Short mmCIF file of C-alpha atoms in Angstrom, two decimals:
data_model
loop_
_atom_site.label_atom_id
_atom_site.label_comp_id
_atom_site.label_asym_id
_atom_site.label_seq_id
_atom_site.Cartn_x
_atom_site.Cartn_y
_atom_site.Cartn_z
CA UNK F 289 86.96 172.27 90.21
CA UNK F 290 85.24 175.00 92.14
CA UNK F 291 82.11 174.71 94.27
CA UNK F 292 79.89 177.29 95.91
CA UNK F 293 78.00 176.19 99.04
CA UNK F 294 75.05 178.35 100.04
CA UNK F 295 73.39 177.48 103.35
CA UNK F 296 72.36 179.63 106.31
CA UNK F 297 73.65 177.05 108.78
CA UNK F 298 77.35 177.56 109.37
CA UNK F 299 77.62 173.97 110.68
CA UNK F 300 76.02 172.46 107.57
CA UNK F 301 78.10 174.68 105.27
CA UNK F 302 81.18 173.48 107.05
CA UNK F 303 80.22 169.77 106.73
CA UNK F 304 79.40 170.06 103.02
CA UNK F 305 82.53 172.10 102.34
CA UNK F 306 84.69 169.52 104.08
CA UNK F 307 83.16 166.71 102.02
CA UNK F 308 83.82 168.69 98.83
CA UNK F 309 87.39 169.59 99.78
CA UNK F 310 88.08 165.91 100.46
CA UNK F 311 86.92 165.25 96.89
CA UNK F 312 89.40 167.83 95.61
CA UNK F 313 87.16 170.87 95.20
CA UNK F 314 88.08 174.41 96.11
CA UNK F 315 85.06 175.75 97.96
CA UNK F 316 83.56 179.16 98.71
CA UNK F 317 80.64 179.63 101.06
CA UNK F 318 77.73 182.05 101.44
CA UNK F 319 75.04 182.29 104.12
CA UNK F 320 72.10 183.22 101.85
CA UNK F 321 71.19 183.89 98.24
CA UNK F 322 71.93 187.61 98.30
CA UNK F 323 75.36 187.03 99.80
CA UNK F 324 76.07 184.42 97.13
CA UNK F 325 75.13 186.78 94.27
CA UNK F 326 77.22 189.59 95.76
CA UNK F 327 80.17 187.28 96.15
CA UNK F 328 79.87 185.99 92.58
CA UNK F 329 79.63 189.52 91.24
CA UNK F 330 82.66 190.62 93.27
CA UNK F 331 84.88 187.71 92.21
CA UNK F 332 83.63 187.58 88.63
CA UNK F 333 84.03 183.79 88.33
CA UNK F 334 81.65 180.95 87.65
CA UNK F 335 82.00 177.94 89.95
CA UNK F 336 81.54 174.53 88.33
CA UNK F 337 78.81 173.64 90.76
CA UNK F 338 76.61 175.44 93.30
CA UNK F 339 74.92 173.61 96.16
CA UNK F 340 71.90 175.57 97.37
CA UNK F 341 69.88 175.17 100.53
CA UNK F 342 66.21 176.04 99.99
CA UNK F 343 65.14 177.85 103.16
CA UNK F 344 67.41 180.77 104.02
CA UNK F 345 66.82 184.34 105.24
CA UNK F 346 67.22 187.40 102.97
CA UNK F 347 67.11 185.37 99.74
CA UNK F 348 66.14 181.68 99.66
CA UNK F 349 67.75 179.05 97.48
CA UNK F 350 64.84 178.77 95.04
CA UNK F 351 64.99 182.51 94.32
CA UNK F 352 68.78 182.30 93.98
CA UNK F 353 68.32 179.42 91.50
CA UNK F 354 66.04 181.64 89.40
CA UNK F 355 68.53 184.54 89.53
CA UNK F 356 71.43 182.32 88.48
CA UNK F 357 69.49 180.78 85.61
CA UNK F 358 68.50 184.25 84.34
CA UNK F 359 72.14 185.33 84.06
CA UNK F 360 74.04 183.93 81.04
CA UNK F 361 77.36 184.39 82.90
CA UNK F 362 76.39 181.36 84.97
CA UNK F 363 75.05 179.20 82.15
CA UNK F 364 77.76 176.57 82.60
CA UNK F 365 77.22 176.31 86.37
CA UNK F 366 75.64 173.04 87.52
CA UNK F 367 73.18 173.64 90.32
CA UNK F 368 72.16 171.14 92.98
CA UNK F 369 69.51 171.86 95.58
CA UNK F 370 70.63 170.41 98.94
CA UNK F 371 67.67 170.68 101.23
CA UNK F 372 65.31 169.22 103.81
CA UNK F 373 62.45 170.00 101.40
CA UNK F 374 61.53 166.51 100.21
CA UNK F 375 58.04 167.02 98.79
CA UNK F 376 57.58 166.01 95.17
CA UNK F 377 56.13 169.37 94.13
CA UNK F 378 59.19 171.18 95.51
CA UNK F 379 61.53 168.86 93.61
CA UNK F 380 59.53 169.30 90.41
CA UNK F 381 59.58 173.09 90.82
CA UNK F 382 63.35 173.13 91.36
CA UNK F 383 64.07 170.98 88.29
CA UNK F 384 61.65 173.03 86.19
CA UNK F 385 63.43 176.21 87.33
CA UNK F 386 66.76 174.86 86.12
CA UNK F 387 68.25 172.82 88.98
CA UNK F 388 70.37 169.96 87.61
CA UNK F 389 70.13 167.76 90.69
CA UNK F 390 68.41 167.52 94.04
CA UNK F 391 69.92 166.03 97.19
CA UNK F 392 67.74 165.51 100.23
CA UNK F 393 69.14 166.18 103.70
CA UNK F 394 70.33 164.25 105.58
CA UNK F 395 72.79 162.62 103.22
CA UNK F 396 76.08 160.75 103.32
CA UNK F 397 79.34 161.75 101.60
CA UNK F 398 78.74 158.84 99.19
CA UNK F 399 75.40 160.31 98.20
CA UNK F 400 77.01 163.68 97.47
CA UNK F 401 79.76 161.98 95.49
CA UNK F 402 77.15 160.00 93.50
CA UNK F 403 75.20 163.15 92.67
CA UNK F 404 78.34 164.96 91.50
CA UNK F 405 79.08 161.87 89.39
CA UNK F 406 75.65 162.16 87.78
CA UNK F 407 76.54 165.75 86.88
CA UNK F 408 79.85 164.59 85.38
CA UNK F 409 81.77 166.29 88.19
CA UNK F 410 83.16 163.32 90.09
CA UNK F 411 86.78 163.83 89.05
CA UNK F 412 87.50 166.97 91.01
CA UNK F 413 91.12 166.27 91.87
CA UNK S 209 78.97 144.42 122.12
CA UNK S 210 80.40 141.64 120.01
CA UNK S 211 83.85 140.59 121.20
CA UNK S 212 85.98 138.77 118.64
CA UNK S 213 85.79 135.05 118.19
CA UNK S 214 88.71 132.83 119.11
CA UNK S 215 90.49 131.28 116.10
CA UNK S 216 88.68 127.92 116.39
CA UNK S 217 85.29 129.58 116.57
CA UNK S 218 86.12 131.83 113.62
CA UNK S 219 87.26 128.80 111.60
CA UNK S 220 84.02 126.99 112.44
CA UNK S 221 81.96 130.00 111.32
CA UNK S 222 83.92 130.22 108.05
CA UNK S 223 83.23 126.54 107.38
CA UNK S 224 79.55 126.99 108.19
CA UNK S 225 79.24 129.92 105.77
CA UNK S 226 81.15 128.06 103.09
CA UNK S 227 79.00 124.93 103.40
CA UNK S 228 75.67 126.67 103.62
CA UNK S 229 76.15 129.53 101.18
CA UNK S 230 79.49 128.99 99.41
CA UNK S 231 80.76 132.32 100.80
CA UNK S 232 84.50 132.39 101.34
CA UNK S 233 85.60 134.34 104.41
CA UNK S 234 89.25 134.26 105.43
CA UNK S 235 91.07 135.50 108.52
CA UNK S 236 91.48 138.97 106.99
CA UNK S 237 87.70 139.40 106.92
CA UNK S 238 86.98 139.07 110.62
CA UNK S 239 85.90 142.73 110.67
CA UNK S 240 83.24 141.84 108.09
CA UNK S 241 81.86 139.11 110.32
CA UNK S 242 81.81 141.38 113.37
CA UNK S 243 80.18 144.27 111.49
CA UNK S 244 77.58 142.22 109.68
CA UNK S 245 76.58 140.07 112.64
CA UNK S 246 76.33 142.85 115.24
CA UNK S 247 72.71 143.66 114.23
CA UNK S 248 71.84 139.94 114.37
CA UNK S 249 73.13 139.71 117.95
CA UNK S 250 70.99 142.69 118.86
CA UNK S 251 67.89 141.24 117.21
CA UNK S 252 68.34 137.92 119.00
CA UNK S 253 69.18 139.52 122.37
CA UNK S 254 72.62 137.90 122.46
CA UNK S 255 75.75 139.52 123.89
CA UNK S 256 78.58 137.74 122.11
CA UNK S 257 79.34 136.05 118.83
CA UNK S 258 80.19 132.91 120.83
CA UNK S 259 76.58 132.74 122.03
CA UNK S 260 75.43 133.05 118.42
CA UNK S 261 77.76 130.23 117.38
CA UNK S 262 76.24 127.97 120.02
CA UNK S 263 72.88 128.46 118.30
CA UNK S 264 74.38 127.95 114.85
CA UNK S 265 75.84 124.59 115.89
CA UNK S 266 72.36 123.23 116.56
CA UNK S 267 70.55 121.23 113.90
CA UNK S 268 68.24 121.27 112.06
CA UNK S 269 68.78 124.64 110.40
CA UNK S 270 66.48 127.35 111.71
CA UNK S 271 65.60 130.98 111.08
CA UNK S 272 68.76 131.92 113.03
CA UNK S 273 70.95 130.15 110.45
CA UNK S 274 69.04 131.83 107.64
CA UNK S 275 69.38 135.23 109.33
CA UNK S 276 73.16 134.83 109.67
CA UNK S 277 73.53 133.83 106.01
CA UNK S 278 71.39 136.80 105.00
CA UNK S 279 73.42 139.19 107.13
CA UNK S 280 76.66 137.92 105.60
CA UNK S 281 75.41 138.04 101.99
CA UNK S 282 73.69 141.42 101.84
CA UNK S 283 75.87 143.42 99.50
CA UNK S 284 76.29 147.14 99.45
CA UNK S 285 74.37 148.51 96.54
CA UNK S 286 73.05 151.75 95.14
CA UNK S 287 71.20 153.03 92.10
CA UNK S 288 73.46 153.50 89.05
CA UNK S 289 76.40 152.09 90.99
CA UNK S 290 79.64 152.96 89.13
CA UNK S 291 77.61 154.79 86.44
CA UNK S 292 79.58 153.64 83.38
CA UNK S 293 78.11 150.10 83.09
CA UNK S 294 74.71 151.73 82.67
CA UNK S 295 76.05 154.23 80.12
CA UNK S 296 77.39 151.24 78.19
CA UNK S 297 74.07 149.44 78.54
CA UNK S 298 72.16 152.49 77.26
CA UNK S 299 74.53 153.52 74.46
CA UNK S 300 75.93 150.24 73.17
CA UNK S 301 74.36 147.04 74.42
CA UNK S 302 70.65 147.79 74.34
CA UNK S 303 70.65 149.37 70.85
CA UNK S 304 72.55 146.35 69.47
CA UNK S 305 70.35 143.73 71.09
CA UNK S 306 67.07 145.54 70.45
CA UNK S 307 67.99 145.75 66.77
CA UNK S 308 69.01 142.08 66.60
CA UNK S 309 65.85 140.92 68.37
CA UNK S 310 63.62 143.08 66.15
CA UNK S 311 62.09 144.83 69.16
CA UNK S 312 61.18 141.64 71.03
CA UNK S 313 61.43 141.69 74.84
CA UNK S 314 64.83 141.06 76.41
CA UNK S 315 65.70 138.67 79.21
CA UNK S 316 68.07 140.25 81.71
CA UNK S 317 69.45 138.62 84.84
CA UNK S 318 70.80 140.36 87.93
CA UNK S 319 72.55 137.68 89.95
CA UNK S 320 72.89 138.49 93.67
CA UNK S 321 70.63 141.47 93.16
CA UNK S 322 70.45 142.39 96.86
CA UNK S 323 67.76 144.99 97.62
CA UNK S 324 67.01 145.67 93.96
CA UNK S 325 68.71 148.96 93.14
CA UNK S 326 70.63 147.40 90.23
CA UNK S 327 67.65 145.71 88.54
CA UNK S 328 65.54 148.84 88.92
CA UNK S 329 68.39 150.89 87.47
CA UNK S 330 68.41 148.57 84.45
CA UNK S 331 64.63 148.80 84.24
CA UNK S 332 64.81 152.62 84.19
CA UNK S 333 67.58 152.66 81.56
CA UNK S 334 65.62 150.25 79.34
CA UNK S 335 62.34 152.11 79.87
CA UNK S 336 63.94 155.45 79.03
CA UNK S 337 65.66 154.18 75.88
CA UNK S 338 63.17 151.63 74.55
CA UNK S 339 59.82 151.90 76.34
CA UNK S 340 58.05 149.37 74.09
CA UNK S 341 60.80 146.78 74.52
CA UNK S 342 60.82 147.44 78.28
CA UNK S 343 57.14 146.59 78.49
CA UNK S 344 57.91 143.17 76.96
CA UNK S 345 61.13 142.50 78.91
CA UNK S 346 61.80 140.60 82.12
CA UNK S 347 64.51 141.20 84.68
CA UNK S 348 65.27 138.13 86.74
CA UNK S 349 66.55 139.09 90.20
CA UNK S 350 68.14 136.31 92.20
CA UNK S 351 69.69 136.35 95.62
CA UNK S 352 70.32 133.82 98.37
CA UNK S 353 68.62 136.20 100.78
CA UNK S 354 64.83 136.12 100.74
CA UNK S 355 64.49 139.28 102.84
CA UNK S 356 66.20 141.43 100.20
CA UNK S 357 64.11 139.85 97.45
CA UNK S 358 60.91 140.71 99.31
CA UNK S 359 62.13 144.30 99.50
CA UNK S 360 62.89 144.18 95.77
CA UNK S 361 59.34 143.01 95.00
CA UNK S 362 57.90 145.80 97.12
CA UNK S 363 60.29 148.32 95.55
CA UNK S 364 60.26 150.43 98.72
CA UNK S 365 63.31 152.55 99.47
CA UNK S 366 64.24 155.01 102.20
CA UNK S 367 65.23 158.59 101.52
CA UNK S 368 68.87 157.69 102.19
CA UNK S 369 68.65 154.92 99.58
CA UNK S 370 67.06 157.05 96.85
CA UNK S 371 69.65 159.75 97.58
CA UNK S 372 72.35 157.29 96.50
CA UNK S 373 73.02 157.55 92.78
CA UNK S 374 69.49 158.08 91.53
CA UNK S 375 69.11 161.15 89.28
CA UNK S 376 66.33 163.39 90.59
CA UNK S 377 64.35 163.40 87.30
CA UNK S 378 64.18 159.59 87.40
CA UNK S 379 63.13 159.62 91.06
CA UNK S 380 60.23 161.89 90.15
CA UNK S 381 59.30 159.88 87.08
CA UNK S 382 59.47 156.34 88.40
CA UNK S 383 58.77 156.55 92.16
CA UNK S 384 55.76 157.42 94.30
CA UNK S 385 56.05 158.90 97.76
CA UNK S 386 54.80 156.45 100.41
CA UNK S 387 55.03 158.24 103.75
CA UNK S 388 58.72 158.55 104.54
CA UNK S 389 59.65 156.06 101.80
CA UNK S 390 59.62 155.98 98.03
CA UNK S 391 58.07 153.15 96.03
CA UNK S 392 59.01 152.12 92.50
CA UNK S 393 56.02 152.48 90.19
CA UNK S 394 54.11 149.42 89.05
CA UNK S 395 55.30 149.83 85.44
CA UNK S 396 58.84 148.94 86.59
CA UNK S 397 57.89 146.49 89.34
CA UNK S 398 56.06 144.28 86.85
CA UNK S 399 59.28 143.83 84.87
CA UNK S 400 60.86 142.16 87.92
CA UNK S 401 60.87 138.41 88.59
CA UNK S 402 62.51 137.86 92.01
CA UNK S 403 63.64 134.37 92.99
CA UNK S 404 65.72 132.90 95.79
CA UNK S 405 68.79 131.24 94.31
CA UNK S 406 72.07 129.95 95.68
CA UNK S 407 74.40 130.43 92.72
CA UNK S 408 76.68 127.67 93.98
CA UNK S 409 73.95 125.08 93.38
CA UNK S 410 72.81 124.19 89.82
CA UNK S 411 69.55 125.95 88.94
CA UNK S 412 66.71 125.21 86.55
CA UNK S 413 63.83 127.07 84.93
CA UNK S 414 65.88 130.10 83.95
CA UNK S 415 65.21 131.51 80.45
CA UNK S 416 68.08 132.07 78.01
CA UNK S 417 69.50 135.44 78.97
CA UNK S 418 70.40 138.32 76.67
CA UNK S 419 72.25 140.24 79.39
CA UNK S 420 73.62 139.09 82.74
CA UNK S 421 74.82 141.35 85.54
CA UNK S 422 76.87 139.53 88.17
CA UNK S 423 78.84 142.41 89.63
CA UNK S 424 80.94 142.23 92.79
CA UNK S 425 79.66 138.74 93.54
CA UNK S 426 82.37 136.31 92.43
CA UNK S 427 84.74 137.74 95.02
CA UNK S 428 82.85 135.77 97.66
CA UNK S 429 83.53 132.40 96.03
CA UNK S 430 86.57 130.15 95.68
CA UNK S 431 88.03 129.53 92.22
CA UNK S 432 86.24 126.22 91.59
CA UNK S 433 82.89 127.68 92.59
CA UNK S 434 83.55 130.71 90.37
CA UNK S 435 84.27 128.41 87.41
CA UNK S 436 81.16 126.38 88.04
CA UNK S 437 78.89 129.45 88.39
CA UNK S 438 80.28 131.22 85.33
CA UNK S 439 80.15 128.03 83.23
CA UNK S 440 76.49 127.52 84.11
CA UNK S 441 75.68 131.17 83.45
CA UNK S 442 77.36 130.90 80.04
CA UNK S 443 75.17 127.94 79.11
CA UNK S 444 72.17 130.03 80.17
CA UNK S 445 73.10 132.92 77.85
CA UNK S 446 72.19 133.67 74.25
CA UNK S 447 75.18 133.29 71.90
CA UNK S 448 75.21 137.04 71.29
CA UNK S 449 74.45 138.00 74.91
CA UNK S 450 76.58 140.14 77.22
CA UNK S 451 77.92 139.56 80.71
CA UNK S 452 78.76 142.41 83.10
CA UNK S 453 81.15 141.84 86.02
CA UNK S 454 82.27 144.24 88.75
CA UNK S 455 84.97 146.77 87.87
CA UNK S 456 87.73 144.85 89.67
CA UNK S 457 86.68 141.39 88.48
CA UNK S 458 87.73 139.38 85.45
CA UNK S 459 87.27 135.89 83.99
CA UNK S 460 91.00 135.33 83.57
CA UNK S 461 91.71 131.68 84.54
CA UNK S 462 88.00 131.20 85.20
CA UNK S 463 86.35 130.70 81.81
CA UNK S 464 88.11 130.75 78.45
CA UNK S 465 84.82 130.37 76.54
CA UNK S 466 84.01 133.99 77.27
CA UNK S 467 85.73 136.70 75.23
CA UNK S 468 86.55 140.03 76.83
CA UNK S 469 85.32 143.09 74.99
CA UNK S 470 85.21 146.86 75.58
CA UNK S 471 82.20 149.08 75.08
CA UNK S 472 82.25 152.68 76.25
CA UNK S 473 84.18 152.72 79.51
CA UNK S 474 83.12 149.17 80.42
CA UNK S 475 84.81 145.84 80.09
CA UNK S 476 82.30 143.09 79.48
CA UNK S 477 82.14 139.55 78.18
CA UNK S 478 80.56 137.78 75.23
CA UNK S 479 80.46 134.07 74.50
CA UNK S 480 83.53 133.24 72.43
CA UNK S 481 82.81 132.43 68.78
#
């Protein structure tokens, strides 16, 4: 299984990527929405799941979510917002815009594993 | 700091826990004692487990004894723990029982329900699949630990707790934000009947159950206590009811009047014909 982690914090990207690799995922990383789109276009693949931070420079995660959901090439990609935004209206907006799950920071590896399980992606190995 | 107990002290503590709560702790579980009781030492301002034992040896039983039992019996839990039992409940068990009962309310029992994530998971599954039946159903939550039952009644969970296993759409639908916490909505809380119960002691006043969840609980009891608990649960179940155990548990050599059955990815038990 392949995962894309988009977060402007290198430290947080690294923590999330490590958790995913320990679950058997191969992981690519991007530092903002624009970088993620460029990377996807360059590689031509569709990761099984993308984990998007909300607040990032250049292009935020909510905008990236909208871009991904507009493009049929990424229709099979499951998208999880992973963010410190914990207000109900933000969560509602993300789900309405096509996010499949929402994980609030901070979180434990178990919480990430549970959320991937909800998306039917727990058996990565 | 909580230095280890010497073997005599550890044996005394094991006997205390067995007598007062029927929990079986053996020498391989000393880490469990140390981990679970460290917060109790801190709360009571004690430095060592030996000091705590001195208090536990006093009679009559006090809040300290109760606190120790609670600390040792609080089970790890999360919403939709293990996922597949709730898929089985949604796809197989509820449709069958709702049809058989003609839409009447169901009686469901979560034994050792801890802080309530499992009963509220069941409540959400039932509410999503059969809202009218949910409104007429009751979920009995029992635990030896009154503190966790009070939390269950309040239905208040931290962000870390709602992050564990709860699908975001259900969080938005069935919880209200209360400051930094999330509270289960009244429509689910009123389905809950929370009662203190020591499973090792015969109970009364429990309705005949359609579904019983007693997952990851029997492991704490010796074989005779397991037989006694399961036998009494069986007598408290409808003839066509279903029993859910934990994924690694079985009733082999415990109760031959239950028949093992598979539904979806779950193994569960029905009363033998």
